[in-house]
Tab-separated table of C-alpha atoms in Angstrom:
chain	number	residue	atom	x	y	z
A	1	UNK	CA	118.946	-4.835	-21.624
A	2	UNK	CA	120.012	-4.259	-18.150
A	3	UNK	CA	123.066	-2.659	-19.220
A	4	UNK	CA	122.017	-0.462	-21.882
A	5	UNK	CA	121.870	3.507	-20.524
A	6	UNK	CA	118.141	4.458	-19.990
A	7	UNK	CA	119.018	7.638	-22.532
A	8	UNK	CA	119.149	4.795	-25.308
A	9	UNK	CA	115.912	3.179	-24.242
A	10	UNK	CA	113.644	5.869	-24.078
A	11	UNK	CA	115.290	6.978	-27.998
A	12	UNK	CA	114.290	3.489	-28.883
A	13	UNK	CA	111.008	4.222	-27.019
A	14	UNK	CA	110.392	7.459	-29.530
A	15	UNK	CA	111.253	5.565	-32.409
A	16	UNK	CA	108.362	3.144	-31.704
A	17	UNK	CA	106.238	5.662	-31.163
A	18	UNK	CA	107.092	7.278	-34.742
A	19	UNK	CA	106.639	3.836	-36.358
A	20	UNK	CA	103.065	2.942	-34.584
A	21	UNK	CA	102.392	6.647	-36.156
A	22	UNK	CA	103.098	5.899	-39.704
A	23	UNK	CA	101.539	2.309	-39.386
A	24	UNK	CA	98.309	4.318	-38.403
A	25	UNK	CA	98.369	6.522	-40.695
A	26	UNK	CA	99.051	4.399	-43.747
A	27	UNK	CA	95.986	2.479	-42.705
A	28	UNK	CA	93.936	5.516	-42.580
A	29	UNK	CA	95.573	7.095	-45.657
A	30	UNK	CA	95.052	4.002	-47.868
A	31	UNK	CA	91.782	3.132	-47.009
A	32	UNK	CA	90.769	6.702	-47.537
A	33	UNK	CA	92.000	7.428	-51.324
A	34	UNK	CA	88.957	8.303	-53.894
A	35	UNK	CA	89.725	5.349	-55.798
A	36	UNK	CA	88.353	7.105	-59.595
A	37	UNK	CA	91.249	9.398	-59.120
A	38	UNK	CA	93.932	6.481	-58.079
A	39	UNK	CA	93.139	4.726	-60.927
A	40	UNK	CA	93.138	8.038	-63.371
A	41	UNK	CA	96.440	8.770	-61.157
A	42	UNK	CA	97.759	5.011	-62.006
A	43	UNK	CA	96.834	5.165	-65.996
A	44	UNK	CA	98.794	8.606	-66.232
A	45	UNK	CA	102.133	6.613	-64.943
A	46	UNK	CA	101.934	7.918	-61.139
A	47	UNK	CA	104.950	5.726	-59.801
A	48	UNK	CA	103.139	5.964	-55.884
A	49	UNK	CA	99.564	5.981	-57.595
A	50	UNK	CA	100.546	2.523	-59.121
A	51	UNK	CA	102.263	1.073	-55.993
A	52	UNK	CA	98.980	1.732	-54.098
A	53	UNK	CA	96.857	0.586	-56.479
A	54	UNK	CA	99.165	-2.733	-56.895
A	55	UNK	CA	98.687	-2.977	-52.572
A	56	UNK	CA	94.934	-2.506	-52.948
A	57	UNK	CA	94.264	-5.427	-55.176
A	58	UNK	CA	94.855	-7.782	-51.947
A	59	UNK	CA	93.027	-5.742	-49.265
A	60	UNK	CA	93.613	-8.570	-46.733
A	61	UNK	CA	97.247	-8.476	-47.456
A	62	UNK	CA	97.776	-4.822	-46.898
A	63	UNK	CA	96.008	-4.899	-43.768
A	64	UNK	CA	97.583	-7.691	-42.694
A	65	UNK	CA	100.923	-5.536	-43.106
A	66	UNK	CA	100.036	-2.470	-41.657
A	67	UNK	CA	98.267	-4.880	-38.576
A	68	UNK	CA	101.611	-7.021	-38.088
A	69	UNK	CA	103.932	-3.939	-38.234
A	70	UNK	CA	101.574	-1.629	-35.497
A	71	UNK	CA	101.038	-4.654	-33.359
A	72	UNK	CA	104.493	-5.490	-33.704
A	73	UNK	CA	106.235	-1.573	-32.239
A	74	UNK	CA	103.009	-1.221	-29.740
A	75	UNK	CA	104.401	-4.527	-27.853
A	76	UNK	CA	107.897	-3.473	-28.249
A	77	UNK	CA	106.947	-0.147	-27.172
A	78	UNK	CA	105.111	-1.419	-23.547
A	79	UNK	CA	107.952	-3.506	-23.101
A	80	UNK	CA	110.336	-0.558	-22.825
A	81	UNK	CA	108.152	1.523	-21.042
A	82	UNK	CA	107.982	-1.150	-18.605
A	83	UNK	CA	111.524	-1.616	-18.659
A	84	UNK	CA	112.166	1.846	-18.077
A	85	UNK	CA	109.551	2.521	-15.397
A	86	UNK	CA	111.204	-0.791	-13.283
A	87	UNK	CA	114.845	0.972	-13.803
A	88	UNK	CA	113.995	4.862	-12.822
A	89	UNK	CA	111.146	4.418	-10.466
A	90	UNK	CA	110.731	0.402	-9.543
A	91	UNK	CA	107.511	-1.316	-9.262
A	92	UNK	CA	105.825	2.080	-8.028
A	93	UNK	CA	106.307	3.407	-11.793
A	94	UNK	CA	104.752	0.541	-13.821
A	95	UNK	CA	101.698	1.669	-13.433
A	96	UNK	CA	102.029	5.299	-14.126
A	97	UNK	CA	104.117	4.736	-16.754
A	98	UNK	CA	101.292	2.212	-18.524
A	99	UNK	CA	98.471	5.003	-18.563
A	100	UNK	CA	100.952	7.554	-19.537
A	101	UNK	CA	101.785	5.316	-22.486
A	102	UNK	CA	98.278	5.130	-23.070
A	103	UNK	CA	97.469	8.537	-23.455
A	104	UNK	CA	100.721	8.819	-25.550
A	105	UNK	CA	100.037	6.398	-28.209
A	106	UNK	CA	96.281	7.039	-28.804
A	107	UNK	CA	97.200	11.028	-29.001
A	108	UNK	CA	100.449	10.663	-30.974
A	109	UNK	CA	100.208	7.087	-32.322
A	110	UNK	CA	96.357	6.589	-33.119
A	111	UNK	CA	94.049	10.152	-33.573
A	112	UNK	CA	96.845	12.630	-34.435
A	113	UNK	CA	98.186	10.469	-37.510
A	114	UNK	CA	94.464	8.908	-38.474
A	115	UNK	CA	93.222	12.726	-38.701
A	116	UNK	CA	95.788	13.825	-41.107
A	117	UNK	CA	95.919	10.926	-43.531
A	118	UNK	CA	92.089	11.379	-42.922
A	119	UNK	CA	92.951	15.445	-44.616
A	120	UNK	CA	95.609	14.273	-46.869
A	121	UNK	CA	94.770	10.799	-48.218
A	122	UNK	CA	97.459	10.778	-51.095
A	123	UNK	CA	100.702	12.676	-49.160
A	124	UNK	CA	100.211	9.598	-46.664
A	125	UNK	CA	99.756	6.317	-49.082
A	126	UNK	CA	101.899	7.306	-51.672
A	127	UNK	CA	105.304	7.959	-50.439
A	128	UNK	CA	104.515	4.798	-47.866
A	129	UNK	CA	103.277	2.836	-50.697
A	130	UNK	CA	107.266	1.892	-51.060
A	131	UNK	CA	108.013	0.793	-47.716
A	132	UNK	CA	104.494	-1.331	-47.558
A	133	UNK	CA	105.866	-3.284	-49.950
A	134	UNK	CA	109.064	-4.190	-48.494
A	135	UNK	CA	107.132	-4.740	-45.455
A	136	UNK	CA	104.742	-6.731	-47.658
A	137	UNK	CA	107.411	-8.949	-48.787
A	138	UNK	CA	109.399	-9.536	-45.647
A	139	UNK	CA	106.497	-10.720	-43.875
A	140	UNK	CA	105.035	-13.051	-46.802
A	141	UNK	CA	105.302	-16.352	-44.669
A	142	UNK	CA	103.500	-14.928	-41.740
A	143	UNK	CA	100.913	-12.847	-44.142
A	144	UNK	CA	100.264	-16.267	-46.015
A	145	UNK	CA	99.465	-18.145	-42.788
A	146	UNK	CA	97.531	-15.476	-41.124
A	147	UNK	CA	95.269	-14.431	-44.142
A	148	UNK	CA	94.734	-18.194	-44.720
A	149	UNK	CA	93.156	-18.810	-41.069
A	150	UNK	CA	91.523	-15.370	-41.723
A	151	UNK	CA	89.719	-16.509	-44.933
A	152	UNK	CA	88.859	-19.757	-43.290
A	153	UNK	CA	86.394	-18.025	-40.776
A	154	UNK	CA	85.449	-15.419	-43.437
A	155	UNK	CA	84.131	-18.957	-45.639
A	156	UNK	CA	82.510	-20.228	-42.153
A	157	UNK	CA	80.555	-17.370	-42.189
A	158	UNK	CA	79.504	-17.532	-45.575
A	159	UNK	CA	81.465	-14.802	-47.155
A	160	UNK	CA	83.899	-15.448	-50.296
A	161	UNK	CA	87.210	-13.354	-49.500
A	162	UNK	CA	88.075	-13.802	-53.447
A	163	UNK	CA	84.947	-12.135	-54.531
A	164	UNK	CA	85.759	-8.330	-55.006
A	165	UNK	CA	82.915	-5.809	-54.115
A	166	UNK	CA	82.485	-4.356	-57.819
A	167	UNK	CA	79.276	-3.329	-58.715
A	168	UNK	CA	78.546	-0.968	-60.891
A	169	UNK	CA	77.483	2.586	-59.887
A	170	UNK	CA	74.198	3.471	-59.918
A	171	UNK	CA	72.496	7.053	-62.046
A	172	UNK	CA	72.097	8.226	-58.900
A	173	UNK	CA	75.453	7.326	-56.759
A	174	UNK	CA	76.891	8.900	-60.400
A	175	UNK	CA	74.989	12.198	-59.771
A	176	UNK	CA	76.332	11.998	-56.135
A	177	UNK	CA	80.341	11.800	-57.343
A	178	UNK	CA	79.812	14.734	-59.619
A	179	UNK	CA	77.608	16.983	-56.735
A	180	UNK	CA	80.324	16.014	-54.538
A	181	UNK	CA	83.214	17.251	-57.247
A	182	UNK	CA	81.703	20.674	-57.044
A	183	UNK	CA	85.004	22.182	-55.494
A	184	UNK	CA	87.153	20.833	-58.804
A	185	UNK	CA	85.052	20.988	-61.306
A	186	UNK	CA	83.107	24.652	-62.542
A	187	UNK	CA	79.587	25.200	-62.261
A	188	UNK	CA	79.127	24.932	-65.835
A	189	UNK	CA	80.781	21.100	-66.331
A	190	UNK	CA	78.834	19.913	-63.242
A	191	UNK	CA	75.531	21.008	-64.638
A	192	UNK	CA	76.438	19.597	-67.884
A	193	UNK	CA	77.427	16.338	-66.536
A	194	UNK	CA	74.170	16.125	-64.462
A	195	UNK	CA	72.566	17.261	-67.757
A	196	UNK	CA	73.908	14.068	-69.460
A	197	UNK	CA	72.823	11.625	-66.744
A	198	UNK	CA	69.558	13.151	-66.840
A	199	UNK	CA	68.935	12.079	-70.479
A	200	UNK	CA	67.617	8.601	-69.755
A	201	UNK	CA	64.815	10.014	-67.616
A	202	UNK	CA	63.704	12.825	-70.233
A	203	UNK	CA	62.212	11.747	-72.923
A	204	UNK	CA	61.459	12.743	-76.463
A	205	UNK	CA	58.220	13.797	-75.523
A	206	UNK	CA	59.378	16.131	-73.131
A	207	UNK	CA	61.501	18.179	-75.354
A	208	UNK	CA	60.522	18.001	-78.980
A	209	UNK	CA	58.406	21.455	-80.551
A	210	UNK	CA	54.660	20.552	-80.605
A	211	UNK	CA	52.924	20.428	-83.795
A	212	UNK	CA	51.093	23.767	-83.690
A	213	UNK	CA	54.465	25.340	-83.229
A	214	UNK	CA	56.158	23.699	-86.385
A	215	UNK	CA	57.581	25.583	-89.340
A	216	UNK	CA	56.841	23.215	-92.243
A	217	UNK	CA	56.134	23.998	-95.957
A	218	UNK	CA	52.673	22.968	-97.256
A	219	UNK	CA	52.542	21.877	-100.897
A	220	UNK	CA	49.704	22.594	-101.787
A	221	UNK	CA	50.115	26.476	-101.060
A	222	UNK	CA	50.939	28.661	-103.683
A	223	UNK	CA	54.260	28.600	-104.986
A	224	UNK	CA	54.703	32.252	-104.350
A	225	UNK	CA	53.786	31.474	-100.882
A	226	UNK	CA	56.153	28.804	-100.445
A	227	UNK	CA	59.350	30.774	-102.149
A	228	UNK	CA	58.626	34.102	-99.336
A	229	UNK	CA	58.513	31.711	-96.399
A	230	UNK	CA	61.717	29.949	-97.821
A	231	UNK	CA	63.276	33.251	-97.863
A	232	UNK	CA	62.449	34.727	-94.591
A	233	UNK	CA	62.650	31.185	-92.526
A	234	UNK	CA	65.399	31.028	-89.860
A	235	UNK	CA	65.411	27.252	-89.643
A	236	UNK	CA	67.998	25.187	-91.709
A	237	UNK	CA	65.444	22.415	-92.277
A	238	UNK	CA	61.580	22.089	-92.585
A	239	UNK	CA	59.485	19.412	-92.760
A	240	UNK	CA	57.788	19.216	-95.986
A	241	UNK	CA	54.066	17.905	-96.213
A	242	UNK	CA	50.770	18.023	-98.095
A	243	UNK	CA	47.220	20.205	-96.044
A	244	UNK	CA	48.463	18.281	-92.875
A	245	UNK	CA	51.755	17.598	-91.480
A	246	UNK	CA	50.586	14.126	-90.595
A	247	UNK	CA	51.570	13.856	-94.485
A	248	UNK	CA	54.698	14.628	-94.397
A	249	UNK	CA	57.132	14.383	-97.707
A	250	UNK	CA	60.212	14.517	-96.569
A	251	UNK	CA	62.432	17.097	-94.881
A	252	UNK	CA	64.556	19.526	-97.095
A	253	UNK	CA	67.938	21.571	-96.564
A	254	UNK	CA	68.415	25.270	-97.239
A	255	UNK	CA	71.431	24.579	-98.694
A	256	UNK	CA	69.983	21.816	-101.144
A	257	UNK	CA	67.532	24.432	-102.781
A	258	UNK	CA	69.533	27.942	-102.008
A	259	UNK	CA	70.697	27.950	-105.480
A	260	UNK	CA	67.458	27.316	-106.942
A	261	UNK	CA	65.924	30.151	-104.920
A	262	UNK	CA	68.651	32.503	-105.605
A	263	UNK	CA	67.967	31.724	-109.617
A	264	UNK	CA	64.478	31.814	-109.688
A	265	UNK	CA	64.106	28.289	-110.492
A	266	UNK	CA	62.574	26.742	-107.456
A	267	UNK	CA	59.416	24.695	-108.149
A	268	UNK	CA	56.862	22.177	-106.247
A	269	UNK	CA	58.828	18.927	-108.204
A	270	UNK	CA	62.288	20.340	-107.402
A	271	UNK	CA	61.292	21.336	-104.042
A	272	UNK	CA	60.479	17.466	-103.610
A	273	UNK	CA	63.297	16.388	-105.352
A	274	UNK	CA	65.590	18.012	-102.480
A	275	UNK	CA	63.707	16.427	-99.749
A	276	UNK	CA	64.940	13.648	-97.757
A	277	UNK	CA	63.017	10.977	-96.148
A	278	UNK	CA	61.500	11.658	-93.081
A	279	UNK	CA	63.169	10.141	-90.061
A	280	UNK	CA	60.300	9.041	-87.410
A	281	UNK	CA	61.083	8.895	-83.813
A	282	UNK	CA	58.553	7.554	-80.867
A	283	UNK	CA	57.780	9.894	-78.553
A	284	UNK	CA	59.100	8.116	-75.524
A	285	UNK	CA	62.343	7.555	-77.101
A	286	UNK	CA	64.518	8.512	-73.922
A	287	UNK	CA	66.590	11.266	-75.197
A	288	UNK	CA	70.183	9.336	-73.991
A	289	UNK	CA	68.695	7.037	-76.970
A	290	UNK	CA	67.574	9.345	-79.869
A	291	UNK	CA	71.297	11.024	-79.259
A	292	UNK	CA	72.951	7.874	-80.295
A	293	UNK	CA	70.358	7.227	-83.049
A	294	UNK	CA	70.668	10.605	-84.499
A	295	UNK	CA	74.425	9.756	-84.734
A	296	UNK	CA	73.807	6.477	-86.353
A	297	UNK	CA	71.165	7.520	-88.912
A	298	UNK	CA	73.580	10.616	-89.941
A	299	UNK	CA	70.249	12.841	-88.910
A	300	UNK	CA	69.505	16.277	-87.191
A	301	UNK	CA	65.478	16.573	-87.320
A	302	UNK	CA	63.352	13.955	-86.492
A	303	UNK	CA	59.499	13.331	-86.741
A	304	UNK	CA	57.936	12.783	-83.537
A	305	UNK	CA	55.062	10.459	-83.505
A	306	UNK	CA	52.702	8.926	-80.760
A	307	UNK	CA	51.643	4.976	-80.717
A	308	UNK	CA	48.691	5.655	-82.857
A	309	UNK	CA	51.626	6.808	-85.592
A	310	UNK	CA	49.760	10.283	-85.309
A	311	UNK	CA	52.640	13.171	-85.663
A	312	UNK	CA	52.740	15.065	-82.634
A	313	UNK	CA	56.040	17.390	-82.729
A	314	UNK	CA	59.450	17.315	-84.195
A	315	UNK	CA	62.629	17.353	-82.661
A	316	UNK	CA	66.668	18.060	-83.396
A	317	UNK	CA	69.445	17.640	-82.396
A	318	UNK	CA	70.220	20.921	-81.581
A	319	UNK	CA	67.284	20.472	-79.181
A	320	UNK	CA	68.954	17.414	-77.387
A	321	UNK	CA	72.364	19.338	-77.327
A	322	UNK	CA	70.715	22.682	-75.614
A	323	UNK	CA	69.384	20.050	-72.653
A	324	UNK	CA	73.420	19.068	-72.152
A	325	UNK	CA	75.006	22.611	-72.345
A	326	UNK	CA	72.484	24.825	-72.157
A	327	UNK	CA	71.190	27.770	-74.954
A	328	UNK	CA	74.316	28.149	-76.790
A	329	UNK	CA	74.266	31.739	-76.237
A	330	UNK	CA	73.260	34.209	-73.421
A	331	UNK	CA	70.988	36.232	-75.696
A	332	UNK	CA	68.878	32.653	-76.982
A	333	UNK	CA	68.639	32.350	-73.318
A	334	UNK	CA	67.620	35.715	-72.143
A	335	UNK	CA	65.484	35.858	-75.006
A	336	UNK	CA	62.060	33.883	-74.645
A	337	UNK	CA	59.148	35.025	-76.517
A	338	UNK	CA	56.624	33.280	-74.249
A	339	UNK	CA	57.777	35.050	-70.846
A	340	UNK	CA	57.099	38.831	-70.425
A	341	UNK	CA	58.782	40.134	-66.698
A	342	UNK	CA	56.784	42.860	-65.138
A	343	UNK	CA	58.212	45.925	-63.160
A	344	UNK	CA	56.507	44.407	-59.843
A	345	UNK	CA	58.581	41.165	-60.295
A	346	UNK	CA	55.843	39.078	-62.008
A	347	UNK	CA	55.318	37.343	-65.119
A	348	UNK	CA	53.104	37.517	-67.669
A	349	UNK	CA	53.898	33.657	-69.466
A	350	UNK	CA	51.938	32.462	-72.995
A	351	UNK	CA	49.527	29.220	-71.978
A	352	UNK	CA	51.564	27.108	-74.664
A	353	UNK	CA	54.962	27.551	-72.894
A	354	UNK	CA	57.195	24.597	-71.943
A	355	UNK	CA	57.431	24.565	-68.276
A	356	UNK	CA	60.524	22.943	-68.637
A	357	UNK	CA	62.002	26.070	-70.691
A	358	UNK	CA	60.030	28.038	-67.924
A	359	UNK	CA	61.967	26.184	-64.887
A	360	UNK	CA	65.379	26.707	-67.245
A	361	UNK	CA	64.815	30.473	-67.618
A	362	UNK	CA	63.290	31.622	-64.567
A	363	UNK	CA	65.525	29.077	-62.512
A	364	UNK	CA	62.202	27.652	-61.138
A	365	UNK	CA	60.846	24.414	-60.211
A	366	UNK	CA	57.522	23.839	-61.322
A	367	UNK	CA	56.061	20.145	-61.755
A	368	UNK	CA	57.419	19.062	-65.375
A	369	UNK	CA	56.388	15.374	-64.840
A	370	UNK	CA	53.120	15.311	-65.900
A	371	UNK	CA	51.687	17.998	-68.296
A	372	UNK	CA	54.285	19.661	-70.683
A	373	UNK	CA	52.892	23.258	-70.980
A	374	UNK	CA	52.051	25.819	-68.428
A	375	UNK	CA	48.389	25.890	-69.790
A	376	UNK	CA	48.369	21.834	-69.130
A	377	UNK	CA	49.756	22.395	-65.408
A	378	UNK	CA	46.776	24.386	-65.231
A	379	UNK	CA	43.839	23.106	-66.486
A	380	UNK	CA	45.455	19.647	-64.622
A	381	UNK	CA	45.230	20.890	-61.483
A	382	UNK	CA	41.821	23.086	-61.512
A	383	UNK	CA	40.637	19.877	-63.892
A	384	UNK	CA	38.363	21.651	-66.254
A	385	UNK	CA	39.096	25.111	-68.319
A	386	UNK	CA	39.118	28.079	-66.682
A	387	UNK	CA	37.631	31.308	-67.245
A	388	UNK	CA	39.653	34.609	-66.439
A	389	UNK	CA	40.705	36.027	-63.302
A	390	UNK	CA	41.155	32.479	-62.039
A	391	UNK	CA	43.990	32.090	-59.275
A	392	UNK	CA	45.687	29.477	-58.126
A	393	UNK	CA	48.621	28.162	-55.950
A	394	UNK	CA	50.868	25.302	-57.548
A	395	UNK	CA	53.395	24.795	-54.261
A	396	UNK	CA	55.430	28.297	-53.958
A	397	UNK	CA	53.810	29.148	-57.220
A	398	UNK	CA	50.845	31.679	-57.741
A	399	UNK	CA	49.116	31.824	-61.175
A	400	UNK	CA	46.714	34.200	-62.298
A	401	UNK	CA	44.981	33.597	-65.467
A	402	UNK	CA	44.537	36.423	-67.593
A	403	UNK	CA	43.093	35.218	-71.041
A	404	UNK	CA	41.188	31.902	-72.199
A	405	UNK	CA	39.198	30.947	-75.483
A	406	UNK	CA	40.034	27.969	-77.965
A	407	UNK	CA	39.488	25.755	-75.157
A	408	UNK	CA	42.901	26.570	-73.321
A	409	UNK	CA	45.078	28.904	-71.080
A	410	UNK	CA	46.348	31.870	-73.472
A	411	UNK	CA	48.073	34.165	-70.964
A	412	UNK	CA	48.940	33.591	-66.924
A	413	UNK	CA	50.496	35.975	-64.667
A	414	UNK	CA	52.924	33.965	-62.342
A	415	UNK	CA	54.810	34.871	-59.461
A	416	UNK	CA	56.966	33.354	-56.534
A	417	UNK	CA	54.996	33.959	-53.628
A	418	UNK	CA	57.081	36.272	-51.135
A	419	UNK	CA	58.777	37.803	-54.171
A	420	UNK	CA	55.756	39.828	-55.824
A	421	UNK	CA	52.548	41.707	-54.589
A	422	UNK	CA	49.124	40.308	-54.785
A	423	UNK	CA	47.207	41.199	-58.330
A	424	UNK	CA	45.710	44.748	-57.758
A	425	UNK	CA	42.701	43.919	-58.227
A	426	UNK	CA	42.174	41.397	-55.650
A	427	UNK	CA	40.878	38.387	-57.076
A	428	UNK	CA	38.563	36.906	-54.969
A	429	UNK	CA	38.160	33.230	-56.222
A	430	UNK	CA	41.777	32.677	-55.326
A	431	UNK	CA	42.536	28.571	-54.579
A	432	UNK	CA	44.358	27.247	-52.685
């Protein structure tokens, strides 16, 4: 090269430099695709998406590549630097000229290119995809022989190189891919994604409408009786039962008897007639579960029972639905007949309310675990039932009960503490 003009060199020299950049950068750009989308990229026909994907199924390969190619222009690229430094400045230069290189290649050749594939993962891998597999194929002699030594150590060590890393992910590395999607994906889909993988740890328990809440018709009422509540119900289907719902008949359908109540001709036997069988559910059926099985049994109500086969609550599938999306309209969610708010930012919540619909409402986060209502919470944590003008703190939380009798909570005043004033009237036995 001792004839070549020094102008030529140092173009060669830049070259180099551009081609350790790309090696570095495909490396970096590769290795840091989301593979979910690579593969969604790959199924839609992405010609670079497919490449990549191809390169990726023999990670040792690929890096053997990428390795070969940047080891390949960094040598190259001292030896013309020394080259150069011996012809412009003699053997003062060499060592200048070494650190310079130095600083070049890690700025220009190493950090600068590893930062932007780093930023833009896909505008790297993709369009290099192409080349790497040239590369790939041009090298396939030396790649076979170096990734066979390599996977000879990698057995000495005890590691199988032909054993892909595959598991499965986990409910909770799921819940971390759709947090982390927040910036595609709308607040609305993320929370009902998070909704669905949330199903397997709610149960039917937690969400089915307790048996002193449930609508049912009782045989052995009048038949007048039975014929106004028909008429003025707003629930498309009742249980059906006999003095107690824990003898339950069957469930019926509007529709099955509308025609019989707009003739007139409704009776106790025809009434029965319409009913279906009732459909019995466990109560810690997780609710992932009892969404499947309502699809298989062609059902929307079920009859929840504990392990004594005592009926405890119903539930629908409207109910499992409203967990996933939420109400399915603003004013069913605005609307809650058990929470009252007060004008000092306080509120005035029935004993029997769900604190899960509580939490969903209010956007609070009391303890849902363990007791289901707010009047269960309560008499859980004082552990007997309170009189009135009881207080209490439940983390953030402050309740003040303001009616008891039956044997339960009726009415609590609640408030986030540092968001409402203290009860006027100072109640004393406040706990802490």
């Amino acid at each position: 090269m001792g004839d070549i003009h020094p102008g030529y060199l140092f173009g060669l020299l830049v070259l180099l430099l551009l081609c350790s950049a790309f090696f570095s950068s495909v490396e970096t750009g590769v290795l840091s695709l989301d593979r979910y989308r690579l593969r969604h990229l790959a199924k839609q026909g992405h010609r670079g998406a497919r490449r990549t994907a191809w390169l990726l199924l023999r990670t040792d390969r690929l890096l053997g590549t990428i390795l070969i190619g940047n080891n390949f222009v960094n040598i190259i690229a001292s030896s013309l630097a020394t080259l150069l430094a011996l012809r412009l400045w003699g053997d003062v230069g060499v060592a200048p000229t070494t650190i310079a290189l130095t600083l070049i290649l890690l700025i220009f050749g190493e950090i600068t290119p590893k930062t932007y594939a780093t930023l833009r993962p896909e505008r790297v891998a993709f369009p290099a995809s192409l080349p790497l597999l040239w590369l790939q194929r041009l090298f396939s002699p030396l790649l076979w022989l170096m990734t066979g030594v390599s996977n000879a150590i990698l057995r000495l060590c005890g590691l199988e190189p032909s054993q892909r890393n595959r598991k499965p992910l986990s409910n909770d590395e799921l819940r971390s891919v759709v947090s982390d999607s927040s910036e595609k994906l709308s607040a609305n889909r993320q929370n009902m994604l998070l909704s669905i993988l949330d199903l397997e740890k709610i149960t039917v328990n937690d969400l089915m409408v307790p048996r002193n809440e449930v609508q049912g018709i009782d045989l052995d009422d009048e038949l007048e009786s039975i014929i106004s509540q028909l008429r003025n119900t707003t629930h498309t289907r009742l249980p059906v039962f006999r003095n107690d719902i824990n003898q339950v008949e069957g469930i019926v359908h509007m529709r099955q008897i509308a025609r019989l109540l707009t003739h007139n001709q409704l009776t106790k036997d025809s009434l029965r007639a319409a009913c279906l069988e009732p459909y019995f559910i466990p109560e810690s059926t997780p609710l992932a579960t009892q969404l499947i099985n309502f699809q298989k049994q062609k059902r929307r109500i079920g009859i929840v029972v504990d392990e004594y086969g005592e009926v405890i609550g119903i539930i629908t599938l409207e109910d499992i639905l409203e967990e996933i999306v939420g109400e399915f309209s603003n004013a069913d969610a605005l609307r809650n007949p058990d929470i009252h708010p007060q004008a000092d930012g306080t509120y005035v919540i029935d004993g029997s309310a769900n604190i899960r619909d509580i939490n969903r409402a209010l956007g609070w986060q009391l303890p849902s675990e363990g007791p289901k209502t707010l009047n269960g919470l309560i008499t859980e944590a004082l552990e007997q039932i309170p009189d009135c003008a009881v207080c209490l703190r439940i983390g953030p939380y402050r309740l003040e009960i303001l009616q008891s009798g039956e044997n339960r909570v009726k009415s609590v005043r609640v408030w986030l503490t540092g968001r409402a004033a203290a009860p006027a009237d100072g109640t004393s036995n406040a706990l802490a």
